[in-house]
Amino acid sequence: MIQRFAILLPYFFQQRKRLIGIAATTVLLSLVSIAGPWPIKLLIDYALGDSPGLWGMSRWTLVMLSATSVLLLYALGALFDLLLSWQWMASGQRMVYGLMVDVYDRALRVPIGKRSRNVGDLLERMFNDTWCVYTVATDALISPLQQTITFVGIVIVASQVDVQLTLLSLVAAPAIAASVWWFGPRLKNRAKRGRETRAELTSFVHQTLTSLPLVQANWAQSHHQKRYHALADEVVATAQKAVLTNKSFGLVNGALSETGRALILLVGGIGVLQGSTTVGTLVLFMAYVRTMQKSAGKLLNTYAKLRKIEASVERLQEVMDDAGPSRDAGTVDHIPRAETGASIQLERVTYHYLPDVPAVSEISFRVAPGERIGIVGQSGAGKSTLAYLIASLAEPNEGRITINGVDLRKVSLSESRKQVSILLQDAFLLPISVSQNIAIGRPGATQVDIEKAATLAGAHDFISALPDGYETVLGERGSTLSVGQQQRVAIARAFLRDAPIIILDEPTSALDVGAERALLSNLEQLTAGKTTIIISHRLTTLEGVDRIFVFEDGRIVEQGTPEALRSEAGHFATLNKAQCLTEQEACT
């Protein structure tokens, strides 16, 4: 189990100076706790009892000393407790923030093929599970230190007063340890299931709200409400089971602890009646046994708490593992630039989303600098996967990809992604201004550059007509705009980035015929001096490309110039004829 917590060690190390200060304050707080009951013992035995005065002091002086000691110990305890809280605020929040930043960074680096986790689940891990580093520091480092010092200190001090009562105060410890061992795995499972059900509910709400037009258009509100209630009921039921397990654990330990106190009261009371011990000593031990059992319980509970926290650590480890090894640096510093565009070469590239089910298989081809390539094929043929691989959004399981002769695995991700500007099928517009959306891949772009890219993408006119023009803040996922307008903004964004390679994945799928023709007329200017790959179902979008690759079942089944492929009785010719008949265009 301890190995699972290794991912948290760097965050403890970053705060090591503060943690040392916390440990020192904890020791002082423990010493105050050990001294706490002594003023009452001195008062009962030496000021109010029959024992002679202590150190020659009068009974009145002992009463004043006892009262003053109580106030002094309280003041010291409050001071150390306040200092401890302040230190935790400074270090604990930093540890949580550091872990949260790293989880966010890893989530951003998860390859497309491994993005199986829904948004709600990731949010649950990022904002709730990351608190495990704070809890581990508290419950596995500082609290055990405090409880150990308190427990051992009390045992040492108490044994100097009465050995028999000291041994009796330890009698319940083995039984409490057994209950912790039995409840530990059950507490972990309850905690893990609780986090999973909350993540499912969060994800469902997120999906519903982001697809509200679809839900309303299909009159699916009733179904979603029922589903929401079912998930909420499951969250409540899981929480109830967790509370029941926790309460049962507390009740069992409480019963064992009280049994130990009852024994102390019984044996100590008999000792007072027989004159073998004093009332002050009995009161001291009753206070000590409560503190000892509380400390022992917290020490033993550390295991149970760690079992519950273990579920969060495992969930964070899964996100870390999804991102794979970091490629922040490579053996090659940079990819050399070509005069026009960049060369691309794929050598026997294979990629799997699922084991033994290749999305692309044994793909090999070379694209010359400045060449324009068209890719066609049925849905699921592997066209978009190819785009992801070239853009370093995924890494091949087999084979290699080079740009200008440099293997992409030998350079950092930032360097490889600088080479490619990609237009994805989904526009992915953020709730920020239109200008910021267009310039997201080139933050330093001037307004002139932004408007030029928008004009060539056919977006300038409708952007200018918006209430605040280019400064209009869009709705969630670009809902302020129509689908066609969203796509044109995304096209402007892709071209503004000005990378040597540009990949357009279905650039005209949401455009009407007029908008498509306007875009195609500007495409030559937009792609001038770049290596261009256009993926499209519409063959009209591929006019002017140098070569076309036809994909089927993850393989290239045909390739050649558009004219050569039309003249052959192959897949492309069949697809071309079908589209010509459907769109009532002349076949050439």
XYZ file of C-alpha atoms in Angstrom:
588
model
C 0.000 0.000 0.000
C 2.808 2.426 0.902
C 4.203 2.301 -2.668
C 0.937 3.727 -4.001
C 1.559 6.934 -2.059
C 4.963 7.468 -3.699
C 3.482 9.911 -6.228
C 2.806 12.322 -3.337
C 6.407 12.427 -2.053
C 7.566 15.280 -4.356
C 4.870 17.557 -2.925
C 5.960 16.781 0.631
C 9.585 17.432 -0.330
C 8.694 20.835 -1.812
C 7.261 21.866 1.568
C 9.905 20.123 3.703
C 10.967 23.283 5.595
C 7.405 24.117 6.555
C 6.737 20.478 7.464
C 9.742 20.509 9.811
C 8.295 23.619 11.470
C 4.927 21.879 11.750
C 6.595 18.849 13.337
C 8.344 21.051 15.924
C 5.088 22.808 16.802
C 3.381 19.425 17.058
C 5.968 18.229 19.599
C 5.354 21.313 21.763
C 1.588 20.807 21.531
C 2.004 17.182 22.636
C 4.058 18.205 25.674
C 1.346 20.664 26.693
C -1.223 17.883 26.352
C 0.830 15.591 28.626
C 1.131 18.303 31.278
C -2.586 19.167 31.123
C -4.002 16.993 33.979
C -1.205 17.677 36.495
C -2.558 20.935 37.995
C -5.741 19.065 38.996
C -3.749 16.207 40.586
C -1.636 18.674 42.565
C -4.739 20.539 43.667
C -6.576 17.393 44.856
C -3.643 15.615 46.531
C -1.662 18.499 48.020
C -4.038 21.437 48.410
C -7.351 19.705 49.199
C -6.213 16.265 50.406
C -4.387 14.990 53.434
C -0.909 14.936 51.829
C 1.597 17.435 53.186
C 2.193 20.604 51.163
C 4.377 20.331 48.077
C 7.850 21.892 48.184
C 6.946 23.595 51.438
C 4.225 25.700 49.833
C 1.031 26.508 51.693
C -2.316 25.107 50.555
C -3.442 28.601 49.445
C -0.319 28.944 47.321
C -0.930 25.516 45.742
C -4.512 26.480 44.881
C -3.288 29.672 43.172
C -0.487 27.757 41.419
C -2.903 25.100 40.121
C -5.341 27.704 38.784
C -2.537 29.716 37.168
C -1.055 26.551 35.613
C -4.403 25.656 34.026
C -4.600 29.099 32.392
C -0.949 29.008 31.323
C -1.247 25.540 29.771
C -4.424 26.580 27.955
C -2.713 29.709 26.601
C 0.302 27.716 25.418
C -1.932 25.071 23.821
C -4.021 27.714 22.057
C -0.883 29.498 20.830
C 0.697 26.316 19.464
C -2.617 25.230 17.922
C -2.996 28.613 16.192
C 0.586 28.416 14.933
C -0.033 24.879 13.680
C -3.172 25.964 11.806
C -1.321 28.856 10.187
C 1.550 26.584 9.136
C -0.904 24.075 7.661
C -2.679 26.815 5.764
C 0.621 27.878 4.217
C 1.944 24.421 3.340
C -1.172 22.275 2.888
C -2.766 24.528 0.298
C 0.507 24.709 -1.628
C 0.761 20.912 -1.728
C -2.821 20.572 -2.968
C -2.306 23.310 -5.549
C 0.929 21.721 -6.784
C -0.742 18.334 -7.220
C -3.774 19.931 -8.881
C -1.525 21.736 -11.380
C 0.309 18.510 -12.212
C -2.935 16.553 -12.678
C -4.240 19.330 -14.939
C -0.983 19.292 -16.889
C -1.157 15.507 -17.294
C -4.808 15.704 -18.359
C -3.789 18.169 -21.093
C -1.126 15.748 -22.329
C -3.293 12.619 -22.522
C -3.115 11.323 -26.131
C -6.369 11.253 -28.086
C -6.487 7.469 -28.091
C -6.501 7.344 -24.274
C -9.149 9.999 -23.657
C -11.728 7.571 -22.348
C -12.520 9.477 -19.162
C -15.491 11.814 -19.190
C -15.260 15.419 -18.081
C -17.189 14.897 -14.853
C -14.841 12.137 -13.763
C -11.771 14.284 -14.464
C -13.260 17.211 -12.537
C -13.930 14.931 -9.564
C -10.322 13.738 -9.622
C -8.887 17.218 -10.073
C -10.872 19.101 -7.438
C -11.643 16.405 -4.849
C -9.118 13.586 -5.134
C -6.169 16.021 -5.133
C -6.938 16.852 -1.497
C -5.506 13.441 -0.651
C -2.013 14.985 -0.453
C -3.234 17.281 2.332
C -5.003 14.434 4.112
C -2.000 12.119 3.855
C 0.287 14.799 5.282
C -2.133 15.337 8.159
C -3.171 11.772 8.891
C -0.029 9.863 7.931
C 2.751 12.267 8.933
C 1.905 14.999 11.420
C -0.990 13.460 13.339
C 0.860 10.144 13.929
C 3.870 12.124 15.151
C 1.721 14.084 17.598
C -0.166 11.025 18.800
C 3.014 8.945 19.173
C 4.734 11.607 21.276
C 1.605 12.066 23.380
C 1.045 8.330 23.833
C 4.652 7.420 24.637
C 5.069 10.483 26.851
C 1.969 9.643 28.872
C 3.023 5.995 29.252
C 6.443 7.068 30.553
C 5.036 9.671 32.956
C 2.136 7.466 34.092
C 4.404 4.475 34.746
C 6.373 6.610 37.207
C 3.140 7.224 39.125
C 1.396 3.804 39.042
C 2.601 0.841 36.970
C -0.533 -1.270 37.505
C -2.915 1.437 36.270
C -0.587 2.159 33.351
C -0.729 -1.467 32.195
C -4.521 -1.526 32.590
C -4.811 1.574 30.400
C -3.164 -0.366 27.538
C -5.458 -3.374 27.729
C -7.887 -2.244 24.979
C -5.184 -1.474 22.374
C -4.977 -4.983 20.760
C -8.756 -5.163 20.328
C -8.827 -1.684 18.769
C -6.012 -2.721 16.398
C -8.040 -5.761 15.307
C -11.094 -3.611 14.564
C -8.978 -1.223 12.476
C -7.575 -4.148 10.484
C -11.100 -5.480 9.815
C -12.727 -2.154 8.937
C -9.805 -0.783 6.818
C -10.582 -2.457 3.447
C -14.307 -1.798 3.864
C -13.718 1.897 4.487
C -11.549 2.094 1.361
C -14.150 0.402 -0.845
C -16.936 2.649 0.455
C -14.823 5.751 -0.192
C -13.882 4.644 -3.705
C -17.456 3.833 -4.665
C -18.601 7.183 -3.278
C -16.161 9.076 -5.492
C -17.158 7.023 -8.528
C -20.887 7.690 -8.087
C -20.293 11.432 -7.607
C -18.169 11.460 -10.769
C -20.948 9.695 -12.708
C -23.506 12.249 -11.540
C -21.228 15.215 -12.324
C -20.494 13.829 -15.778
C -24.180 13.238 -16.527
C -25.097 16.803 -15.542
C -22.229 18.177 -17.654
C -23.268 16.127 -20.688
C -26.915 17.137 -20.327
C -26.224 20.853 -20.006
C -23.769 20.899 -22.918
C -26.255 19.088 -25.171
C -29.392 20.875 -23.976
C -30.706 21.714 -27.481
C -30.545 18.003 -28.385
C -32.374 17.045 -25.188
C -35.087 19.641 -25.749
C -35.481 18.937 -29.470
C -36.093 15.246 -28.774
C -38.342 15.946 -25.775
C -35.988 13.906 -23.623
C -36.270 16.011 -20.460
C -38.336 13.365 -18.687
C -35.813 10.629 -19.456
C -32.913 12.794 -18.276
C -34.759 13.756 -15.100
C -35.368 10.087 -14.293
C -31.734 9.290 -15.004
C -30.605 12.187 -12.808
C -32.801 11.018 -9.928
C -31.496 7.460 -10.310
C -27.871 8.626 -10.184
C -28.590 10.991 -7.282
C -30.285 8.164 -5.381
C -27.216 6.010 -5.951
C -24.968 8.789 -4.614
C -27.153 9.081 -1.501
C -27.293 5.300 -0.995
C -23.519 5.010 -1.343
C -23.009 7.887 1.101
C -25.359 6.246 3.593
C -23.419 2.989 3.406
C -20.156 4.881 3.924
C -21.587 6.722 6.945
C -22.887 3.438 8.390
C -19.456 1.820 8.018
C -17.723 4.836 9.583
C -20.188 4.994 12.458
C -19.901 1.252 13.092
C -16.136 1.618 13.190
C -16.436 4.501 15.655
C -18.932 2.665 17.863
C -16.782 -0.463 18.104
C -13.681 1.529 18.984
C -15.678 3.670 21.411
C -17.008 0.602 23.210
C -13.512 -0.843 23.521
C -12.123 2.453 24.805
C -14.864 2.873 27.405
C -14.268 -0.687 28.598
C -10.666 0.289 29.290
C -11.747 3.419 31.197
C -14.215 1.377 33.236
C -11.396 -0.964 34.288
C -9.242 1.990 35.355
C -12.133 3.449 37.339
C -12.831 0.092 39.006
C -9.245 -0.798 39.943
C -8.307 2.791 40.781
C -11.419 3.270 42.921
C -10.600 0.118 44.879
C -7.055 1.429 45.319
C -8.354 4.714 46.754
C -10.627 2.833 49.182
C -7.711 0.635 50.266
C -5.363 3.608 50.556
C -2.881 2.296 47.963
C -3.469 5.248 45.636
C -4.727 8.808 45.906
C -7.802 10.509 44.508
C -5.542 12.847 42.532
C -3.753 9.895 40.955
C -7.085 8.319 39.963
C -8.255 11.598 38.407
C -4.890 11.906 36.633
C -5.198 8.397 35.187
C -8.810 8.917 34.131
C -7.645 11.959 32.174
C -4.565 10.152 30.872
C -6.406 7.025 29.810
C -8.817 9.101 27.727
C -5.919 10.927 26.092
C -3.974 7.676 25.599
C -6.915 5.896 24.041
C -7.646 8.908 21.886
C -4.022 8.965 20.716
C -3.920 5.191 20.227
C -7.208 5.314 18.353
C -5.923 8.046 16.053
C -2.722 6.109 15.458
C -4.650 2.979 14.580
C -7.154 5.007 12.577
C -4.259 6.203 10.431
C -4.364 2.860 8.664
C -8.112 3.087 8.113
C -7.846 6.658 6.823
C -5.015 5.724 4.491
C -7.148 2.921 3.066
C -9.859 5.459 2.260
C -7.357 7.945 0.818
C -5.777 5.131 -1.197
C -8.826 5.209 -3.483
C -8.096 8.854 -4.372
C -4.402 8.164 -4.910
C -5.230 5.298 -7.273
C -7.571 7.555 -9.282
C -4.875 10.235 -9.563
C -2.297 7.637 -10.581
C -4.600 6.565 -13.420
C -4.629 10.130 -14.803
C -0.832 10.311 -14.478
C -0.468 6.990 -16.304
C -2.867 8.038 -19.080
C -0.546 10.882 -20.057
C 2.340 8.467 -20.582
C 5.998 9.503 -20.339
C 6.733 13.197 -20.645
C 8.164 14.514 -23.911
C 9.142 17.950 -22.650
C 12.567 17.476 -24.212
C 14.020 15.390 -26.998
C 17.370 14.194 -28.276
C 16.983 16.581 -31.225
C 16.542 20.268 -30.366
C 14.491 21.356 -33.358
C 13.158 20.372 -36.754
C 14.890 22.262 -39.576
C 12.647 24.413 -41.765
C 12.261 23.803 -45.487
C 11.971 26.668 -47.954
C 8.369 25.707 -48.727
C 6.230 23.789 -46.265
C 7.763 20.607 -44.887
C 8.294 17.025 -45.965
C 6.311 14.285 -44.232
C 7.191 10.611 -44.293
C 5.326 7.713 -42.713
C 7.092 4.373 -42.473
C 4.890 1.338 -41.764
C 2.786 3.273 -39.251
C 0.208 1.341 -37.210
C -1.993 2.731 -34.467
C -4.528 1.067 -32.138
C -7.284 2.671 -30.106
C -8.155 -0.801 -28.837
C -5.782 -3.777 -28.581
C -5.651 -5.886 -31.745
C -7.993 -3.473 -33.583
C -5.775 -1.168 -35.674
C -7.282 2.173 -36.686
C -4.516 2.531 -39.275
C -2.269 -0.315 -40.351
C 1.086 -0.414 -42.143
C 0.710 3.095 -43.621
C 3.686 4.282 -45.665
C 3.951 7.337 -47.903
C 5.968 10.510 -48.431
C 4.700 14.041 -48.952
C 7.085 16.522 -50.540
C 7.483 20.059 -49.167
C 4.675 22.295 -50.445
C 2.655 19.364 -51.832
C -1.134 19.293 -51.460
C -2.619 15.923 -50.547
C -6.263 14.879 -50.445
C -7.511 11.997 -48.304
C -10.883 10.329 -48.850
C -12.633 7.254 -47.533
C -15.661 6.055 -45.651
C -16.275 7.021 -42.017
C -14.033 5.012 -39.710
C -11.465 4.337 -42.417
C -8.682 5.973 -40.357
C -8.484 9.396 -42.013
C -8.759 11.515 -38.858
C -6.474 9.125 -36.984
C -3.812 9.793 -39.598
C -4.220 13.525 -38.988
C -3.808 13.029 -35.232
C -0.624 11.033 -35.766
C 0.988 13.621 -38.037
C 0.000 16.407 -35.618
C 1.526 14.465 -32.667
C -1.850 14.212 -30.949
C -1.203 10.471 -30.823
C 1.918 8.332 -31.195
C 2.178 5.290 -33.469
C 2.214 1.887 -31.823
C 4.494 0.751 -34.639
C 6.516 2.505 -37.324
C 7.653 6.103 -37.338
C 6.760 9.537 -38.701
C 9.346 12.088 -39.778
C 9.060 15.766 -40.649
C 11.943 17.134 -42.697
C 13.776 13.896 -41.939
C 13.494 14.148 -38.133
C 11.695 11.389 -36.218
C 8.920 13.048 -34.202
C 9.726 10.865 -31.200
C 13.168 12.478 -30.991
C 11.871 16.015 -30.449
C 9.736 17.554 -27.733
C 5.977 17.634 -28.154
C 6.021 21.421 -28.334
C 8.530 21.329 -31.211
C 6.656 18.644 -33.161
C 3.303 20.392 -32.720
C 4.749 23.701 -33.896
C 5.121 22.119 -37.312
C 1.411 21.437 -37.804
C -1.729 23.539 -37.812
C -4.794 21.318 -37.724
C -8.474 22.014 -38.277
C -10.426 19.399 -36.361
C -13.912 18.265 -37.329
C -15.330 19.851 -34.181
C -14.754 23.614 -34.078
C -14.099 23.608 -30.292
C -14.775 27.292 -29.648
C -14.253 28.575 -26.111
C -16.394 31.077 -24.139
C -13.942 33.911 -24.839
C -13.895 36.651 -27.484
C -13.872 35.818 -31.196
C -10.403 37.369 -31.527
C -9.058 35.203 -28.718
C -10.604 32.097 -30.272
C -8.940 32.788 -33.612
C -5.578 33.625 -32.032
C -5.522 30.722 -29.554
C -2.704 29.013 -31.468
C -0.815 32.279 -31.990
C -1.330 34.499 -28.919
C 0.878 37.317 -30.197
C -1.042 37.826 -33.443
C -2.046 41.388 -34.301
C -5.631 42.393 -34.966
C -4.707 42.928 -38.611
C -3.492 39.322 -38.886
C -6.626 38.041 -37.140
C -8.970 39.932 -39.454
C -6.996 38.863 -42.533
C -7.320 35.184 -41.581
C -11.022 35.668 -40.849
C -11.561 37.360 -44.212
C -9.902 34.545 -46.143
C -11.962 32.015 -44.149
C -15.169 33.874 -45.053
C -15.827 34.852 -41.442
C -15.097 38.597 -41.368
C -18.537 39.829 -42.415
C -20.588 37.937 -39.846
C -18.019 38.605 -37.111
C -18.201 42.335 -37.826
C -22.000 42.139 -37.555
C -21.831 40.732 -34.012
C -22.717 43.154 -31.165
C -19.076 43.747 -30.196
C -17.484 42.553 -33.417
C -14.276 40.626 -32.836
C -14.520 41.308 -29.089
C -17.873 39.530 -28.777
C -17.631 36.832 -26.108
C -19.038 33.562 -27.407
C -21.356 31.229 -25.529
C -20.411 27.776 -24.283
C -18.877 25.764 -27.164
C -19.513 28.717 -29.500
C -23.302 28.545 -29.131
C -23.578 32.234 -30.077
C -22.790 31.242 -33.686
C -24.321 28.828 -36.157
C -22.466 25.594 -36.907
C -21.241 26.956 -40.245
C -20.017 30.163 -38.607
C -18.223 28.165 -35.920
C -16.409 26.193 -38.596
C -15.286 29.329 -40.419
C -13.887 30.770 -37.175
C -12.023 27.482 -36.657
C -10.680 27.663 -40.231
C -9.408 31.193 -39.574
C -7.727 29.919 -36.415
C -5.983 27.107 -38.299
C -4.606 29.431 -40.963
C -3.540 32.163 -38.551
C -1.234 29.731 -36.776
C 0.970 29.773 -39.886
C 2.680 26.392 -39.434
C 4.604 24.786 -42.332
C 2.085 21.911 -42.434
C -1.657 22.446 -42.419
C -4.213 19.669 -42.012
C -7.869 20.373 -42.778
C -10.202 17.663 -41.488
C -13.573 18.098 -43.230
C -13.152 21.882 -43.684
C -16.433 22.320 -45.574
C -18.692 19.795 -43.838
C -20.784 22.519 -42.170
C -20.685 25.011 -45.062
C -23.312 25.560 -47.704
C -22.362 25.440 -51.371
C -21.800 29.191 -51.599
C -19.606 29.329 -48.514
C -17.689 26.280 -49.730
C -16.960 27.872 -53.083
C -15.841 31.095 -51.406
C -13.485 29.147 -49.152
C -12.105 27.061 -52.016
C -11.387 30.194 -54.021
C -9.225 31.427 -51.127
C -7.697 28.047 -50.343
C -4.783 28.424 -52.734
C -3.809 31.708 -51.101
C -4.335 30.298 -47.617
C -2.138 27.259 -48.240
C 0.535 28.944 -50.335
C 3.995 27.870 -49.215
C 2.646 25.128 -46.972
C 2.388 21.378 -47.119
C -1.349 20.756 -47.075
C -3.418 17.680 -46.227
C -7.165 17.940 -46.837
C -9.494 15.253 -45.490
C -12.958 15.404 -46.978
C -16.012 13.399 -47.971
C -16.809 16.107 -50.518
C -14.636 15.559 -53.546
C -15.248 19.146 -54.677
C -13.168 20.241 -51.683
C -10.197 18.339 -53.107
C -10.016 20.298 -56.361
C -6.456 21.343 -57.051
C -4.696 18.765 -54.859
C -1.598 17.086 -56.265
C -2.390 13.564 -55.052
C -5.213 11.689 -53.397
C -4.983 8.781 -50.962
C -8.055 6.558 -50.660
C -8.438 4.906 -47.238
C -10.380 1.770 -46.412
C -10.244 -0.158 -43.119
C -7.165 1.719 -41.965
C -5.141 1.098 -45.133
C -4.356 3.025 -48.295
C -6.090 1.137 -51.089
C -5.495 3.683 -53.872
C -3.309 6.684 -54.475
C -2.549 8.939 -57.397
C -3.505 12.188 -59.076
C -7.229 13.032 -59.200
C -7.236 12.595 -63.001
C -5.567 9.186 -62.854
C -7.910 7.912 -60.130
C -11.018 9.078 -62.007
C -9.902 7.171 -65.079
C -9.471 3.926 -63.146
C -12.377 1.680 -62.198
C -11.538 1.823 -58.503
C -12.861 3.108 -55.195
C -12.265 6.775 -56.002
C -13.945 6.566 -59.399
C -16.999 4.900 -57.825
C -17.163 7.518 -55.080
C -16.726 10.325 -57.611
C -19.524 9.018 -59.809
C -21.887 8.598 -56.849
C -21.291 12.151 -55.642
C -21.686 13.587 -59.119
C -25.079 11.888 -59.478
C -26.181 12.950 -55.998
C -25.140 16.555 -56.406
C -26.149 16.632 -60.107
C -22.729 17.846 -61.129
C -20.864 16.956 -64.272
C -18.340 14.183 -63.889
C -14.964 14.934 -65.359
